[in-house]
mmCIF file with all atom_site columns, C-alpha atoms in Angstrom:
data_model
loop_
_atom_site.group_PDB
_atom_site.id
_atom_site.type_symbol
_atom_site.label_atom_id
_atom_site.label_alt_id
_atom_site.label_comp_id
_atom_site.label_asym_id
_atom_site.label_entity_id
_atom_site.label_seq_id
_atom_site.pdbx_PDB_ins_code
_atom_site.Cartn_x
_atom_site.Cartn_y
_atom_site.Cartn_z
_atom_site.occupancy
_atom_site.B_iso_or_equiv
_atom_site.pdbx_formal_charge
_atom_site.auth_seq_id
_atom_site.auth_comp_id
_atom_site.auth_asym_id
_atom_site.auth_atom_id
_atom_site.pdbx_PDB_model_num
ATOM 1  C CA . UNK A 1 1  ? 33.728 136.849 145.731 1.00 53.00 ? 41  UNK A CA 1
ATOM 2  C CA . UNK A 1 2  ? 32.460 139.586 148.667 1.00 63.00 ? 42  UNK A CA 1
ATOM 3  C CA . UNK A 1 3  ? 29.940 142.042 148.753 1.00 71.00 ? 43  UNK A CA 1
ATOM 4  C CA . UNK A 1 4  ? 32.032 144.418 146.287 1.00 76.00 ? 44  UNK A CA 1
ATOM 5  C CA . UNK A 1 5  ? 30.658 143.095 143.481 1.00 77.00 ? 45  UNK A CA 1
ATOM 6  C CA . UNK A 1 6  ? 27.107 142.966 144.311 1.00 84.00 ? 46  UNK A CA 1
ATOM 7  C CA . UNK A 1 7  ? 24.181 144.159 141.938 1.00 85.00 ? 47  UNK A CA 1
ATOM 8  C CA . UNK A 1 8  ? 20.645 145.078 142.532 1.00 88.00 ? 48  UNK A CA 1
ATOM 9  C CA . UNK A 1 9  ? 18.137 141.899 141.490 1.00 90.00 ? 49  UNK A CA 1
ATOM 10 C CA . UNK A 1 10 ? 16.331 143.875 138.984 1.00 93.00 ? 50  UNK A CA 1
ATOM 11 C CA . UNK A 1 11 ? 19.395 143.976 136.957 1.00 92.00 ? 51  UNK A CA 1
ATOM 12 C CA . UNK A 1 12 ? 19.647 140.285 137.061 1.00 91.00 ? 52  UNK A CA 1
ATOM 13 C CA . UNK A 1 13 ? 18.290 139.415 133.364 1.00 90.00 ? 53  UNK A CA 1
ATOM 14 C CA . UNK A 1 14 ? 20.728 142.318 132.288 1.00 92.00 ? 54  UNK A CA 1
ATOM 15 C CA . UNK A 1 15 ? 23.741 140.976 134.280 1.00 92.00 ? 55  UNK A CA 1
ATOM 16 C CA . UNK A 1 16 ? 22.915 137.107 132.767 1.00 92.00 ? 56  UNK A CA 1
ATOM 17 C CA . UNK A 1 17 ? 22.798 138.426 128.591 1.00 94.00 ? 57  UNK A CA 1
ATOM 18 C CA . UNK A 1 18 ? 25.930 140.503 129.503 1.00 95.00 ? 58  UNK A CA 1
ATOM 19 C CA . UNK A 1 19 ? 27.538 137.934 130.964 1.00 94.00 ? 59  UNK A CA 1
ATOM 20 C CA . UNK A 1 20 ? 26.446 134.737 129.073 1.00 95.00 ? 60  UNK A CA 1
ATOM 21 C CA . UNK A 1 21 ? 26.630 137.107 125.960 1.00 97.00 ? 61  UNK A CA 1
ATOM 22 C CA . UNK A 1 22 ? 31.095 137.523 126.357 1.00 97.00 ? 62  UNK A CA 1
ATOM 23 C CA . UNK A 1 23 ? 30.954 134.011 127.884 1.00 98.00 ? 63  UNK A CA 1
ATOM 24 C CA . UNK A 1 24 ? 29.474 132.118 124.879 1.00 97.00 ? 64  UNK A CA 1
ATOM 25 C CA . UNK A 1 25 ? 30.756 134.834 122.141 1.00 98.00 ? 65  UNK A CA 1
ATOM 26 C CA . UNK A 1 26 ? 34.164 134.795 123.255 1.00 98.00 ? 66  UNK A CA 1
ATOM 27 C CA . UNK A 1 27 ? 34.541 130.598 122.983 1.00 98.00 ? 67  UNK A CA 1
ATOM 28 C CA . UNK A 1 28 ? 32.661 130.539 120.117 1.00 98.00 ? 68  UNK A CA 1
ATOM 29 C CA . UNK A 1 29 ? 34.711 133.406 118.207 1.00 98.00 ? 69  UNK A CA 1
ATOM 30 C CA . UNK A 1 30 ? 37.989 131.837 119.545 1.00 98.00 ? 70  UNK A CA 1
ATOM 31 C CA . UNK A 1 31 ? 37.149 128.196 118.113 1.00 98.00 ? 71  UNK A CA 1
ATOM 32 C CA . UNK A 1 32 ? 35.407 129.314 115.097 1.00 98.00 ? 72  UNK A CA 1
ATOM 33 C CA . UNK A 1 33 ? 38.102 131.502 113.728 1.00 98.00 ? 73  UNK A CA 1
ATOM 34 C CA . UNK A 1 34 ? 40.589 129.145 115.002 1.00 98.00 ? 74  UNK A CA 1
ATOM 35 C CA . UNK A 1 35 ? 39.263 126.733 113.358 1.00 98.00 ? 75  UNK A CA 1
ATOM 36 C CA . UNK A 1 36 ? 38.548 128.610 109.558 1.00 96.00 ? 76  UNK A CA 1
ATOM 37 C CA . UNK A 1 37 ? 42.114 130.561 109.652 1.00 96.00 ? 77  UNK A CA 1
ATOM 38 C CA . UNK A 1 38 ? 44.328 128.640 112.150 1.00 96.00 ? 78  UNK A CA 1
ATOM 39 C CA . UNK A 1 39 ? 46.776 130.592 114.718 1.00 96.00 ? 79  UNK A CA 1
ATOM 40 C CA . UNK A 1 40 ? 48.452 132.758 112.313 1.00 95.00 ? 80  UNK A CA 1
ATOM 41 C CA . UNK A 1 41 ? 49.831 136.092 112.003 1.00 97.00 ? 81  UNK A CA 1
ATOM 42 C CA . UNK A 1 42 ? 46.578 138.156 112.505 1.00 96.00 ? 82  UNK A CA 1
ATOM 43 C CA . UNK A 1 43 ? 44.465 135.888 114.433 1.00 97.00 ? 83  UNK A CA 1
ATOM 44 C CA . UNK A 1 44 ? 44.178 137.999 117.604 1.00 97.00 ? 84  UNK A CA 1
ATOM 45 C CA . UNK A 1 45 ? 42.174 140.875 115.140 1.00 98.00 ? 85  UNK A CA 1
ATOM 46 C CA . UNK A 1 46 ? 40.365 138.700 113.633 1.00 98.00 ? 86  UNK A CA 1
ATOM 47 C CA . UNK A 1 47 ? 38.882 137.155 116.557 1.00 98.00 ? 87  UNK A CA 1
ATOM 48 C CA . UNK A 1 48 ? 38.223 140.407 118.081 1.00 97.00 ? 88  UNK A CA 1
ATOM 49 C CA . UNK A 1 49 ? 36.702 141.448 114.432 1.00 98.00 ? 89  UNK A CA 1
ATOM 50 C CA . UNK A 1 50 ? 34.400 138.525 114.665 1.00 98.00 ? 90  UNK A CA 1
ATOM 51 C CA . UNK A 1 51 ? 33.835 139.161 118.406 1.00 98.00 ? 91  UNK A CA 1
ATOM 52 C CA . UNK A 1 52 ? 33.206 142.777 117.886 1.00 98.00 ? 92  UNK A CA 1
ATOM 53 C CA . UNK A 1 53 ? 30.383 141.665 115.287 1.00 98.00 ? 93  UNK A CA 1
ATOM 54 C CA . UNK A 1 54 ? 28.983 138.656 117.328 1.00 98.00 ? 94  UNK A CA 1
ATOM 55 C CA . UNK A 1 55 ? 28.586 140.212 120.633 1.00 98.00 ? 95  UNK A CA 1
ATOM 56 C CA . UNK A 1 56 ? 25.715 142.424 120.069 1.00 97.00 ? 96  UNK A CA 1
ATOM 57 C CA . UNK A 1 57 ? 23.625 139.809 118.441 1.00 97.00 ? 97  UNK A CA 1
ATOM 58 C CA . UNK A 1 58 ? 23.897 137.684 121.057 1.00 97.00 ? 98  UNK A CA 1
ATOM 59 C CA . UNK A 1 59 ? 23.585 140.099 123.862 1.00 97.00 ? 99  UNK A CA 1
ATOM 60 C CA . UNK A 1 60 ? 19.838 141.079 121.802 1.00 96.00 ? 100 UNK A CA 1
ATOM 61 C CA . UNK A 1 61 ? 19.030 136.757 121.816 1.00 95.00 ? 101 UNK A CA 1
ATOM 62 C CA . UNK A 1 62 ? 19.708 136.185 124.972 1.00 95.00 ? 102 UNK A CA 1
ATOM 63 C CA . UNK A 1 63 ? 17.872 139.456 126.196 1.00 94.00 ? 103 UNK A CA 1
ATOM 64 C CA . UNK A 1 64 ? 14.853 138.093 123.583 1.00 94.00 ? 104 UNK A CA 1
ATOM 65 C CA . UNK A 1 65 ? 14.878 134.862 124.387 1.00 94.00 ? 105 UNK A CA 1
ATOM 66 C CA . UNK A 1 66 ? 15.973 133.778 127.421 1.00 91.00 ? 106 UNK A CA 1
ATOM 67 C CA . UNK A 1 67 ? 12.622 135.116 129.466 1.00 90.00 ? 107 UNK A CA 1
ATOM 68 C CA . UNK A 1 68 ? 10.759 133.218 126.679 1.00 92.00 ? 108 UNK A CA 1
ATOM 69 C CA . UNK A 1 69 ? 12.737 129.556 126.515 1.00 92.00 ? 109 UNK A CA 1
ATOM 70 C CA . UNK A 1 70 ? 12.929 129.662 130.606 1.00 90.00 ? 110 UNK A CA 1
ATOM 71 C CA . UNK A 1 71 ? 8.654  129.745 130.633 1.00 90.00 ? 111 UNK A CA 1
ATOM 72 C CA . UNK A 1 72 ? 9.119  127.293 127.512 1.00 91.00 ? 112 UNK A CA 1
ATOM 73 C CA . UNK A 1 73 ? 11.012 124.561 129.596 1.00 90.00 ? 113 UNK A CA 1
ATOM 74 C CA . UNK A 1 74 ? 9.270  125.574 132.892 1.00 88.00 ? 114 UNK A CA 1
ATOM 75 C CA . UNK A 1 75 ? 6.037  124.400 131.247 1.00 88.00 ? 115 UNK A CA 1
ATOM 76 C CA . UNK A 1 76 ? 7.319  121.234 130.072 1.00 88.00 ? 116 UNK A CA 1
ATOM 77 C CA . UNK A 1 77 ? 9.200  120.456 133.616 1.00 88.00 ? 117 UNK A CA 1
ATOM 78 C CA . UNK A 1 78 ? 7.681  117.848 135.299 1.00 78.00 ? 118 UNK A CA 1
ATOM 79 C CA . UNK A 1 79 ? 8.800  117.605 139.155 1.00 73.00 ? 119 UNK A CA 1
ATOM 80 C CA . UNK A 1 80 ? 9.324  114.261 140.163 1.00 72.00 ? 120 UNK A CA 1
ATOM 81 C CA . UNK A 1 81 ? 8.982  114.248 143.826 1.00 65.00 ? 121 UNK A CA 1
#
């Protein structure tokens, strides 16, 4: 990708939940509305609708809980060499 888009590491948790955050919220909004209203007239605004809500409440999880579930599994990993 090249050094342009290069962030300091203590904004690495922050650049994961942003990231994971549109990744996961933007499938999940697509499929889900998809899938309760079909591809009709309107769809694009209401998947942005439901995006718009989603986002920010999985931006907060992931901030919340992805420290805690990595030191979850991390306990319960048991190396094998």
């Amino acid at each position: 990708m090249g050094d342009y888009f290069v962030i300091a590491a203590r904004f690495a948790p922050l650049a994961f939940a942003i990231l994971m955050s549109i990744y996961m919220v933007t499938a999940m909004t697509f499929v889900i509305t998809w899938a309760n209203t079909g591809m009709t007239e309107g769809f694009a605004l209401r998947w942005f609708r439901a995006f718009y809500i989603a986002w920010p409440i999985a931006f907060t999880l992931i901030m919340v809980g992805a420290p805690r579930l990595q030191k979850f599994v991390a306990k319960r990993i048991k190396s094998i060499i």
